[in-house]
XYZ file of C-alpha atoms in Angstrom:
562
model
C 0.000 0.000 0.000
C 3.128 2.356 0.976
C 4.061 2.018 -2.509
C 1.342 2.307 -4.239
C 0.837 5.792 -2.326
C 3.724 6.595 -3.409
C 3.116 6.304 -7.257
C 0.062 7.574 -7.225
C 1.190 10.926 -5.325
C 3.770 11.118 -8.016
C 1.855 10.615 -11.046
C -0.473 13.759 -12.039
C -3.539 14.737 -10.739
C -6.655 12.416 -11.377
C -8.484 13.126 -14.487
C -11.070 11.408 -17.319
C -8.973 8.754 -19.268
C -7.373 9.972 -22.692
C -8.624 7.965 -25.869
C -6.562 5.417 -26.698
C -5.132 6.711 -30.157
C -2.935 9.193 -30.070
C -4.242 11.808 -31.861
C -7.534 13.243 -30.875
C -10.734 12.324 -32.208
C -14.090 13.775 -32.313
C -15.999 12.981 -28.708
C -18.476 10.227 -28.290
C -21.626 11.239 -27.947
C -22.297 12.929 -24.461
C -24.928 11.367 -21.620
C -28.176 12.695 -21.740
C -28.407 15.047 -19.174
C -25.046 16.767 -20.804
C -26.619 16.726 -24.299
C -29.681 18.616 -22.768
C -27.653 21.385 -20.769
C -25.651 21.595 -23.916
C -28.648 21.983 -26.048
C -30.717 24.594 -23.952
C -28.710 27.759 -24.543
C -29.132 27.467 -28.559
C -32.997 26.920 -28.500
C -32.961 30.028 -26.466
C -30.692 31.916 -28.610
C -32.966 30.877 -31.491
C -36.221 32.245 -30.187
C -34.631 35.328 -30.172
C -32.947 35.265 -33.367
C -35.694 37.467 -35.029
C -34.970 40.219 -32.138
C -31.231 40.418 -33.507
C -31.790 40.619 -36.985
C -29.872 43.163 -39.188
C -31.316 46.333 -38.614
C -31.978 46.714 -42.509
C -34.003 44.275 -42.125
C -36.228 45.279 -39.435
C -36.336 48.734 -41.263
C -37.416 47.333 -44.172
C -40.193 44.963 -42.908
C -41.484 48.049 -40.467
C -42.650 51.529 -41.521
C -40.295 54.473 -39.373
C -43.758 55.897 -37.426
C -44.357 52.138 -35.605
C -41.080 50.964 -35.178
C -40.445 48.595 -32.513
C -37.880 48.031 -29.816
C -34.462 47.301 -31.203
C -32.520 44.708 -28.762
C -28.867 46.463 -29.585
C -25.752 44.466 -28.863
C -22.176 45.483 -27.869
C -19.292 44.285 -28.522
C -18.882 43.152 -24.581
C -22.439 41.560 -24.121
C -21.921 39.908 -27.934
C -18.205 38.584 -26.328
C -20.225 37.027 -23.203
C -22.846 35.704 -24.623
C -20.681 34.060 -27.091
C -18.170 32.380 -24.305
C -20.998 31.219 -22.640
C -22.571 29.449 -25.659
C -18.669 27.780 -25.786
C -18.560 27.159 -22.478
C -22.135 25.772 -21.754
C -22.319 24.084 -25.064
C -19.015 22.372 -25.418
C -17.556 19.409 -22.623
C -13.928 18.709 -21.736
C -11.529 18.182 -24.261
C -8.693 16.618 -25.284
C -6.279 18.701 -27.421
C -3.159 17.393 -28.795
C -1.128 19.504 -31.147
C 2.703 21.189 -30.960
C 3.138 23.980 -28.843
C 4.434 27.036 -30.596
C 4.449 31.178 -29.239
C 5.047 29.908 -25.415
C 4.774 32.885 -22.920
C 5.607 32.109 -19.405
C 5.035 35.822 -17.549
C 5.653 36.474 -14.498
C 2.305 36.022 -13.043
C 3.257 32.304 -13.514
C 0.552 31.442 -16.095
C 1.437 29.682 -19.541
C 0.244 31.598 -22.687
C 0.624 29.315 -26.107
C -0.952 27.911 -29.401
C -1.717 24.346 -30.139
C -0.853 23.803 -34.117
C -0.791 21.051 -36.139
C -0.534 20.717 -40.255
C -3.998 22.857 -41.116
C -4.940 25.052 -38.094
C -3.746 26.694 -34.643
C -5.077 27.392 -31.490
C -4.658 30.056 -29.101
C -4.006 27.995 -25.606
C -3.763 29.243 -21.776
C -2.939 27.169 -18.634
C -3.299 29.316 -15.258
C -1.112 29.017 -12.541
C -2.969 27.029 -10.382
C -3.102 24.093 -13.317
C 0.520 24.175 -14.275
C 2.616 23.581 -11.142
C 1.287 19.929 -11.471
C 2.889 19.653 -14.479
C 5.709 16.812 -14.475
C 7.644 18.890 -17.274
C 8.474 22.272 -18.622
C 6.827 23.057 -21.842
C 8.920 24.243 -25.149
C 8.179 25.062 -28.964
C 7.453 22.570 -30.774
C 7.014 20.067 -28.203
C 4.052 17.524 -29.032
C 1.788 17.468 -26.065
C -1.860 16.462 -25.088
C -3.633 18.335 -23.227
C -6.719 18.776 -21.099
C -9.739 21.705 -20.647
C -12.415 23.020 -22.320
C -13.065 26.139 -25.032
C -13.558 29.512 -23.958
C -13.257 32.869 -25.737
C -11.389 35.744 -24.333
C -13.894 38.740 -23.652
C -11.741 41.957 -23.937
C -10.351 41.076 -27.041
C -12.859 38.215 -28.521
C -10.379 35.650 -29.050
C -11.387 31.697 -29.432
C -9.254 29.896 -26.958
C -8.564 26.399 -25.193
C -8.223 26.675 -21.246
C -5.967 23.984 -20.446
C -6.077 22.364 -16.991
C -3.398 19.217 -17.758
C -0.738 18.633 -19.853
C 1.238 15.272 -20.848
C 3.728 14.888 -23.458
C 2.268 12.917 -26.047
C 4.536 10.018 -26.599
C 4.808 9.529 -22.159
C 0.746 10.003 -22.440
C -0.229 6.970 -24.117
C 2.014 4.745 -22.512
C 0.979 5.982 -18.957
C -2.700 5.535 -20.244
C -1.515 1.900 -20.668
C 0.471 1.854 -17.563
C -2.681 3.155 -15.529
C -4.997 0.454 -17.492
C -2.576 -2.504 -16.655
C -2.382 -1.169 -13.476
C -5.998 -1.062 -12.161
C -6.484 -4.633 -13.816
C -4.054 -6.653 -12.362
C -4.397 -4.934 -8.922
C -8.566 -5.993 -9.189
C -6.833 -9.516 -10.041
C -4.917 -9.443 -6.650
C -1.295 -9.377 -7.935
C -0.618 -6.627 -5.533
C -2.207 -8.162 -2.616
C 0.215 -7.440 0.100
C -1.111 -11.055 2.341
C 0.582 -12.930 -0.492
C 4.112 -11.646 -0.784
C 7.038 -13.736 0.049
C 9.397 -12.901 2.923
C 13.038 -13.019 2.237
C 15.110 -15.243 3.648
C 18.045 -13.709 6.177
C 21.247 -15.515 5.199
C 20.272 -16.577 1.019
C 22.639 -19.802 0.239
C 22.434 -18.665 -3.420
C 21.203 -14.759 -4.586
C 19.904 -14.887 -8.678
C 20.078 -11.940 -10.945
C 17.955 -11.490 -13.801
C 19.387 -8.375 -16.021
C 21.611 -7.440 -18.810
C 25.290 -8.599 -18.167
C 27.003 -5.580 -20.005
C 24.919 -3.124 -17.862
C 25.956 -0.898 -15.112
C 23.094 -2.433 -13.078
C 24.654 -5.802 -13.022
C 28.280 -4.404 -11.623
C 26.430 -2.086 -9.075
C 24.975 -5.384 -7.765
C 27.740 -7.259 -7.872
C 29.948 -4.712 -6.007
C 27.748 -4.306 -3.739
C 27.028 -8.541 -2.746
C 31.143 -8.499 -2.997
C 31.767 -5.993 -0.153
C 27.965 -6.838 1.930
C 28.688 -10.555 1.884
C 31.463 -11.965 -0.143
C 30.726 -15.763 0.816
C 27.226 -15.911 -0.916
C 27.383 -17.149 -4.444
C 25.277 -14.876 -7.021
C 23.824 -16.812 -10.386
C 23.591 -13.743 -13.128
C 20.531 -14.301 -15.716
C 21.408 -12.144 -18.957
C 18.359 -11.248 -20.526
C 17.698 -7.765 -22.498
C 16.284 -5.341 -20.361
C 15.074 -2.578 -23.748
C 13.466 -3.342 -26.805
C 10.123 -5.312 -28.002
C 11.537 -8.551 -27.035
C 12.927 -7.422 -23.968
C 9.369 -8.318 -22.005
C 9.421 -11.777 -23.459
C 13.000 -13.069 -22.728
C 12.085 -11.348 -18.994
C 8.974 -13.379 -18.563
C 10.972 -16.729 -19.692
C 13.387 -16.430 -17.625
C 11.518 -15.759 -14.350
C 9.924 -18.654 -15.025
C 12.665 -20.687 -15.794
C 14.530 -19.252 -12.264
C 11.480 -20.649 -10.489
C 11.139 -23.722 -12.154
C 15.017 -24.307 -11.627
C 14.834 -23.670 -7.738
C 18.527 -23.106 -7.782
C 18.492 -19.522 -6.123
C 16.586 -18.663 -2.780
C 16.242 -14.874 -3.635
C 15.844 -13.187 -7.269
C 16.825 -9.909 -7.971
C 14.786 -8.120 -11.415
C 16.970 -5.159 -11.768
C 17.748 -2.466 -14.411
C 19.403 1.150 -14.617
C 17.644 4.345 -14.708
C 15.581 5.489 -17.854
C 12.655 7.261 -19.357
C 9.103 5.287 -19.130
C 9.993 3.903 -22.918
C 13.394 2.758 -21.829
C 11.173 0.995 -18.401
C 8.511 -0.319 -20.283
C 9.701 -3.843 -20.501
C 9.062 -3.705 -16.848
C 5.591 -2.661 -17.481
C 4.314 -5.783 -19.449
C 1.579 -8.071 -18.168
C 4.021 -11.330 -19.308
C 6.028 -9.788 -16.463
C 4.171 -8.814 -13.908
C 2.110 -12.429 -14.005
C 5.888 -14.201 -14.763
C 6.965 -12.264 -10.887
C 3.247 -13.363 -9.746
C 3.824 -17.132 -10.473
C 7.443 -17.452 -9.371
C 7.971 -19.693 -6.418
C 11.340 -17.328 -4.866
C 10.871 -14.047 -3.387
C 11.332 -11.768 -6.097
C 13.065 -8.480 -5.130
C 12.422 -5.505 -7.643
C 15.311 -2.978 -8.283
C 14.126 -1.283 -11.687
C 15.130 2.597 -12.470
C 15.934 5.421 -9.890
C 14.371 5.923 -6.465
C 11.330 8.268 -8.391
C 10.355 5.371 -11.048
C 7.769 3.142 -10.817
C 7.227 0.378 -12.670
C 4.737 -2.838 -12.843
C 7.008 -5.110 -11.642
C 7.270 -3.108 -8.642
C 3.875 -3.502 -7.178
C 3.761 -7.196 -8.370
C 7.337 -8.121 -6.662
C 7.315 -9.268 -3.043
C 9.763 -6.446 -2.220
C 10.512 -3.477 -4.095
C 14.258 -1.617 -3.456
C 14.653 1.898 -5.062
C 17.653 1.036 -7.242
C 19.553 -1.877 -8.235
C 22.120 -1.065 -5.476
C 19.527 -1.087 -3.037
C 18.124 -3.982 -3.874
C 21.204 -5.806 -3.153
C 21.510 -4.179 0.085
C 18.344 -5.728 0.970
C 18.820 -9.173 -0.112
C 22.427 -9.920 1.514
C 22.963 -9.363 5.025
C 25.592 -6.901 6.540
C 28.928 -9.355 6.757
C 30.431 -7.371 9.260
C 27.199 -6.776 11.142
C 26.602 -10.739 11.321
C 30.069 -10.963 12.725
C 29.161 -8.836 15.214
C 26.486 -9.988 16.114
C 27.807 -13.559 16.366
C 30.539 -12.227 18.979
C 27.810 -10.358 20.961
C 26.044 -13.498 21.254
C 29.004 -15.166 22.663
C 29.783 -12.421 25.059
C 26.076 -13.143 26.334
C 25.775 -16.788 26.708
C 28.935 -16.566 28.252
C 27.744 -13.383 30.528
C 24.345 -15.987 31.107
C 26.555 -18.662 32.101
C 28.014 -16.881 34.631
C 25.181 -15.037 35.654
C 23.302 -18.819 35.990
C 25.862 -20.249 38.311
C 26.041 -17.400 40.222
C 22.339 -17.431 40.603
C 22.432 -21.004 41.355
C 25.164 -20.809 43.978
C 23.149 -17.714 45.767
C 20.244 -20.165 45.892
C 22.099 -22.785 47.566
C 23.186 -20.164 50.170
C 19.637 -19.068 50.394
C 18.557 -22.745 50.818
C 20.878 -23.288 53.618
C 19.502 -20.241 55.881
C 16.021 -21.106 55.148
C 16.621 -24.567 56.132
C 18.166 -23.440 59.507
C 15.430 -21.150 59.654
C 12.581 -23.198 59.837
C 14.293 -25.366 62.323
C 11.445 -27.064 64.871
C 13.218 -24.737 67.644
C 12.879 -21.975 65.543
C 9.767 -22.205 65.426
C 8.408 -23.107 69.189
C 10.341 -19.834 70.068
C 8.600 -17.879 67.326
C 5.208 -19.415 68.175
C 5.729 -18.809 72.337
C 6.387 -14.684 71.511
C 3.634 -14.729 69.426
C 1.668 -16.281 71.959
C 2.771 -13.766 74.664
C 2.075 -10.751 71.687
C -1.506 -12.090 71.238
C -1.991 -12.168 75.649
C -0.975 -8.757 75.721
C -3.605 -7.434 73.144
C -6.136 -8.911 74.755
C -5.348 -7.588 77.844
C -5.023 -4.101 76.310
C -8.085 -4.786 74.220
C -9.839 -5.458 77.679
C -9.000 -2.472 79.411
C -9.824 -0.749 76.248
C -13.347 -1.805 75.869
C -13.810 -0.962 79.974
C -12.739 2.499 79.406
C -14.851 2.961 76.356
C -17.773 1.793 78.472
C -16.561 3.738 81.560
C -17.011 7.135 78.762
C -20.148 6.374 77.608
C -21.721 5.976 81.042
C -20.099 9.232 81.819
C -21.475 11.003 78.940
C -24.888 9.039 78.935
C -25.141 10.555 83.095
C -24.250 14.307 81.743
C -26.592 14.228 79.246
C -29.137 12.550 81.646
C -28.651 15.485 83.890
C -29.109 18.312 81.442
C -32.303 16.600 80.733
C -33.430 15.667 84.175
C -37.597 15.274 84.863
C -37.030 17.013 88.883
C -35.548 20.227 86.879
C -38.739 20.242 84.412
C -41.315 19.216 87.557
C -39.531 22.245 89.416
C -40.061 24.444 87.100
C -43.656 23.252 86.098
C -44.722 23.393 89.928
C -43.261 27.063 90.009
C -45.242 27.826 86.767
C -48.235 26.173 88.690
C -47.711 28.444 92.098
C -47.624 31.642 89.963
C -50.871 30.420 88.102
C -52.412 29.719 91.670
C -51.059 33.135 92.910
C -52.540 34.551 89.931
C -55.472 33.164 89.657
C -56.646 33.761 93.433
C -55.068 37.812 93.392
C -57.839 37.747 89.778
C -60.646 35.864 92.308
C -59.936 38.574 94.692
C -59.843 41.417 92.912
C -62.978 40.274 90.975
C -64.889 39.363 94.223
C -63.765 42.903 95.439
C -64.885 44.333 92.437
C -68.173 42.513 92.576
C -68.625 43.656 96.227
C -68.209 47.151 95.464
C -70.589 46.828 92.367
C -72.754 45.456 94.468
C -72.608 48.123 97.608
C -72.215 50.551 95.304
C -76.136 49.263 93.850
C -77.071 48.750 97.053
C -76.462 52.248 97.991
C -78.228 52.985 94.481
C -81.004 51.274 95.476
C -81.299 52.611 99.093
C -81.288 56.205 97.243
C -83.473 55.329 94.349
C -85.600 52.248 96.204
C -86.698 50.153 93.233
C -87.553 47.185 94.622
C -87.608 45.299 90.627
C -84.257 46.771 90.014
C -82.883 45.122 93.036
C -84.285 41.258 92.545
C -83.191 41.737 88.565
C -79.381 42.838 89.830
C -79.406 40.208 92.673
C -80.168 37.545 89.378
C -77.167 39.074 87.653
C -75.034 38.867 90.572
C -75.723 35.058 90.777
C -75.469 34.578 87.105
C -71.983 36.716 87.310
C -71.022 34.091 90.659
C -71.944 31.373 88.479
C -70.098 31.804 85.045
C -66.898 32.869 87.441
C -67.361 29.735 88.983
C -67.680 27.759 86.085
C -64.511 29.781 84.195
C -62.640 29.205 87.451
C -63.144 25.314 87.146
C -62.610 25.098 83.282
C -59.690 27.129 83.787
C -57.827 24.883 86.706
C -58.956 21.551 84.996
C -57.142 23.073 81.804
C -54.433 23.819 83.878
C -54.190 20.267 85.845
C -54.212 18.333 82.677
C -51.450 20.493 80.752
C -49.409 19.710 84.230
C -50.491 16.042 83.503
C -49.462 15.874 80.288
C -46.071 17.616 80.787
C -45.564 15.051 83.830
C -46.325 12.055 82.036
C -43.649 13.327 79.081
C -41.236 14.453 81.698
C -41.469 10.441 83.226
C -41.571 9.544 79.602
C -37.735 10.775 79.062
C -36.523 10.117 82.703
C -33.268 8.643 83.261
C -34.670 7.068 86.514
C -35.825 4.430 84.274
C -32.004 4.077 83.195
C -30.678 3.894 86.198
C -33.002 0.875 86.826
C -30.932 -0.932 84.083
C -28.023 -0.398 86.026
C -26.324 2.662 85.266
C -25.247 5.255 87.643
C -24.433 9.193 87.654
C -20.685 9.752 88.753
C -19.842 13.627 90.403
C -17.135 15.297 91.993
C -17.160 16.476 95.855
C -18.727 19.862 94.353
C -21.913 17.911 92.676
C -20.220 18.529 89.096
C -20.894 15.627 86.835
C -17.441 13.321 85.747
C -17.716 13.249 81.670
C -13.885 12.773 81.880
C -11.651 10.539 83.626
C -8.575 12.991 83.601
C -10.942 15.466 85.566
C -10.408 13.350 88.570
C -7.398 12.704 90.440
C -6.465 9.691 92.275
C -7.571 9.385 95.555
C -10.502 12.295 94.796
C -14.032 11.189 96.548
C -16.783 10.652 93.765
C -20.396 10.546 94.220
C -22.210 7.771 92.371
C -26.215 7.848 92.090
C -27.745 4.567 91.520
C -31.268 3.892 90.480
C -31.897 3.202 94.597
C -29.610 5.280 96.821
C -25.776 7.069 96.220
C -22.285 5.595 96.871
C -19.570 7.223 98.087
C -15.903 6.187 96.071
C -12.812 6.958 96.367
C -10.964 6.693 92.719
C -7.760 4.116 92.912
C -6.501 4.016 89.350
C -7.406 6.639 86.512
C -7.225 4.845 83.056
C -7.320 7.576 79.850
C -9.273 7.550 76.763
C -7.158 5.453 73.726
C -7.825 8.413 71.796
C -5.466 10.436 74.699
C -2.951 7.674 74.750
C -2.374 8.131 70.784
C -1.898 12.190 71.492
């Protein structure tokens, strides 16, 4: 695949096949949808034909008092018009003539004419076009070009725009190159999975070429002073001319039917395509297909590219580099023969040494894992295991000896006799209140009622007294009745807030066993470094209080770490 890429980036851009023959000839008939683009302009040119006849004319068939519009042309819109009936009407062409009148300007573009026995051309390739030309154009060079017809406006010249130029002769035979090409590549012939590999050390290298060549001596000279030892079996066979394909073919095929070489070598000197094409034939390329030895192709200079190149299981620039490829580096072998010494001698070494430090290794193990060995290991690992459980012990009693302390803090900050306290004060003030409000309502009832009873002594009405003495008892009653709703609203919030109050009590907890630790002061012990030894603790129980007196003080593991 490399080397395909690497023709086809050198060959010129892609483009419609030429015709076969070398000189051009009129093109086939176009597809339909061409022929009908092509064909529109003209039917509308025609409609208007009668607009743009001679002015005589339309003088003549009109009388001067009704004469009509006259569609006037100049010599610009006539110019336009006319290129784009070329250009619309007309495909792509292929032009091949002699090139005469070149102008190369500085603005890069080529100016010619194409001329052959009867007629010229006026030609012009832009810029952009010619750099990928593989040549530099000169009078009365026979070329074949590509583009289509145009006519220049300004001065209303017919000309060819050419967008690719070939030399003739090169054209046709790279037009057969390209055909051969595609076919035996959709045969497979290049297929990379079947190529040969070439063998490292060849007992016998075979050269097919001519034997009074300088390709022949370049290979030799350069087998001679790679590897002198291997024997090389020359094939002369003509490498130019009509026959030269032939003789090629025949003996490829009588290399591979001989078996007496395990590498071949197709090579040739540099040359124009017509000197390569020998190399280009399909008896050649299917002659390299069929061959049973690894064919190594050395045909031309680095930049040619021939058939036999793609077809070959290896293809070397020159001649001299395909001998390079096929015969190994003398010198290089013999180095690398000593290296190999110096490292199964260095692995020698290194393998007894190995094998000795092993045996050395062996021997401690073995006193190693001696039965007394390993009582003595197993008795300290038996007193490492007693002493983390007794640390794990005292651990988990101080971790317990925390919580209880925490659990008792927080069981005093949420204590049911500080709540009742404060709910019984609450109460008091309520009863305090409620009896100054009795009091001051009875008193103000009393005076009310002294103050109508003083009314009544001054005004007397004896119906105005029995109706207040009803209101008075009505008043009594609905204060009596507010009174009780109020208190029994009262004794059931108490309720309520005692039953939640026993609800959360920690008297409950100490039941299970717990106790509240405090200092001599009545402060709550959360931590065990807030003690000293020999410090007198309180401890409340779920029945009674103890009196301690602390002995050992054990911290937190979390301290111990710090």
């Amino acid at each position: 695949m490399n080397r395909e890429l690497e023709f086809d980036f050198s060959m010129p851009p892609p483009a419609p096949k030429p015709p076969e023959e070398t000189t051009p000839a009129p093109p086939p008939a176009e597809p339909a949808p061409v022929a009908r683009k092509a064909a529109t302009p003209p039917v509308r040119k025609a409609a208007r034909a009668p607009v743009r006849a001679p002015i005589d004319d339309i003088d003549a068939a009109t009388p001067t008092s009704t004469e009509p519009e006259r569609d006037v042309y100049t010599p610009g819109r006539l110019n336009k018009e006319a290129r784009m009936l070329l250009e619309r009407g007309l495909p792509s062409l292929w032009m091949e003539g002699e090139i005469s009148n070149l102008s190369r300007p500085s603005s890069g573009h080529w100016y010619f004419s194409l001329k052959d026995e009867s007629a010229q051309l006026r030609c012009a390739m832009f810029r952009q076009k010619n750099l990928g030309a593989r040549f530099t154009p000169k009078d009365g060079m026979h070329v074949l070009t590509r583009g289509r017809v145009s006519l220049y406006e300004p001065r209303g010249e017919y000309q060819f725009i050419a967008d690719y130029m070939e030399e003739a002769g090169e054209g046709v035979l790279r037009r057969r190159f390209e055909q051969l090409k595609n076919k035996l590549a959709a045969e497979g012939l290049f297929d990379a999975n079947r190529k040969k590999p070439l063998p490292r050390l060849p007992r016998r290298i075979g050269v097919v070429t001519s034997p009074t060549g300088a390709a022949v001596r370049d290979v030799l000279n350069i087998l001679r002073r790679r590897f002198c030892t291997i024997p090389v079996l020359i094939y002369p066979v003509q490498v130019q001319g009509e026959s030269a394909a032939g003789q090629i073919a025949r003996t490829i095929r009588m290399a591979s039917a001989r078996a007496e070489c395990d590498v071949l070598i197709v090579a040739r000197g540099g040359g124009s395509l017509e000197d390569l094409w020998a190399f280009n034939e399909e008896a050649v390329a299917r002659a390299i297909f069929d061959c049973q030895i690894p064919v190594v192709s050395g045909v031309g200079h680095e930049v040619d590219f021939t058939i036999a190149d793609f077809v070959a299981d290896v293809r070397a620039p020159t001649p001299s580099g395909a001998a390079e490829i096929v015969a190994p580096d003398c010198n290089e072998w013999t180095r690398s023969v000593d290296l190999l010494g110096r490292r199964v001698r260095t692995a020698m070494v290194r393998n007894m040494a190995s094998r000795q430090q092993r045996l050395v290794w062996l021997e401690r193990r073995l006193a190693q894992v001696h039965p007394g060995v390993e009582l003595r290991q197993k008795a300290q690992r038996l007193d490492d295991l007693e002493q983390r459980l007794s640390r794990c012990i005292r651990h988990g009693l101080f971790q317990r000896r925390s919580t209880l302390v925490e659990l008792a803090a927080h069981l005093r900050q949420r204590s049911p006799a500080l709540r009742v306290a404060d709910a019984r004060g609450r109460l008091e003030i309520a009863r305090k209140t409620l009896g100054t409000s009795l009091q001051r309502r009875v008193s103000m009832a009393e005076s009310r009622l002294r103050h109508a009873a003083s009314n009544l002594r001054q005004q007397s009405p004896a119906a105005r007294i029995a109706s207040l003495h009803r209101r008075v008892e009505i008043a009594d009653r609905r204060m009596e009745t507010s009174l009780q709703r109020q208190l029994r609203k009262l004794e059931a919030r108490f309720t309520l807030a005692a039953g939640k109050l026993n609800t959360v009590s920690p008297l409950a907890t100490l039941q299970r066993g717990y106790a509240i630790v405090s200092d001599a002061d009545g402060t709550v012990v959360t931590d065990a470094t807030s003690v000293n030894k020999g410090d007198i603790i309180q401890t409340r129980l779920s029945r009674g209080t103890l009196q301690a007196r602390v002995e050992q003080i054990t911290p937190h593991r979390d301290d111990e770490n710090q």
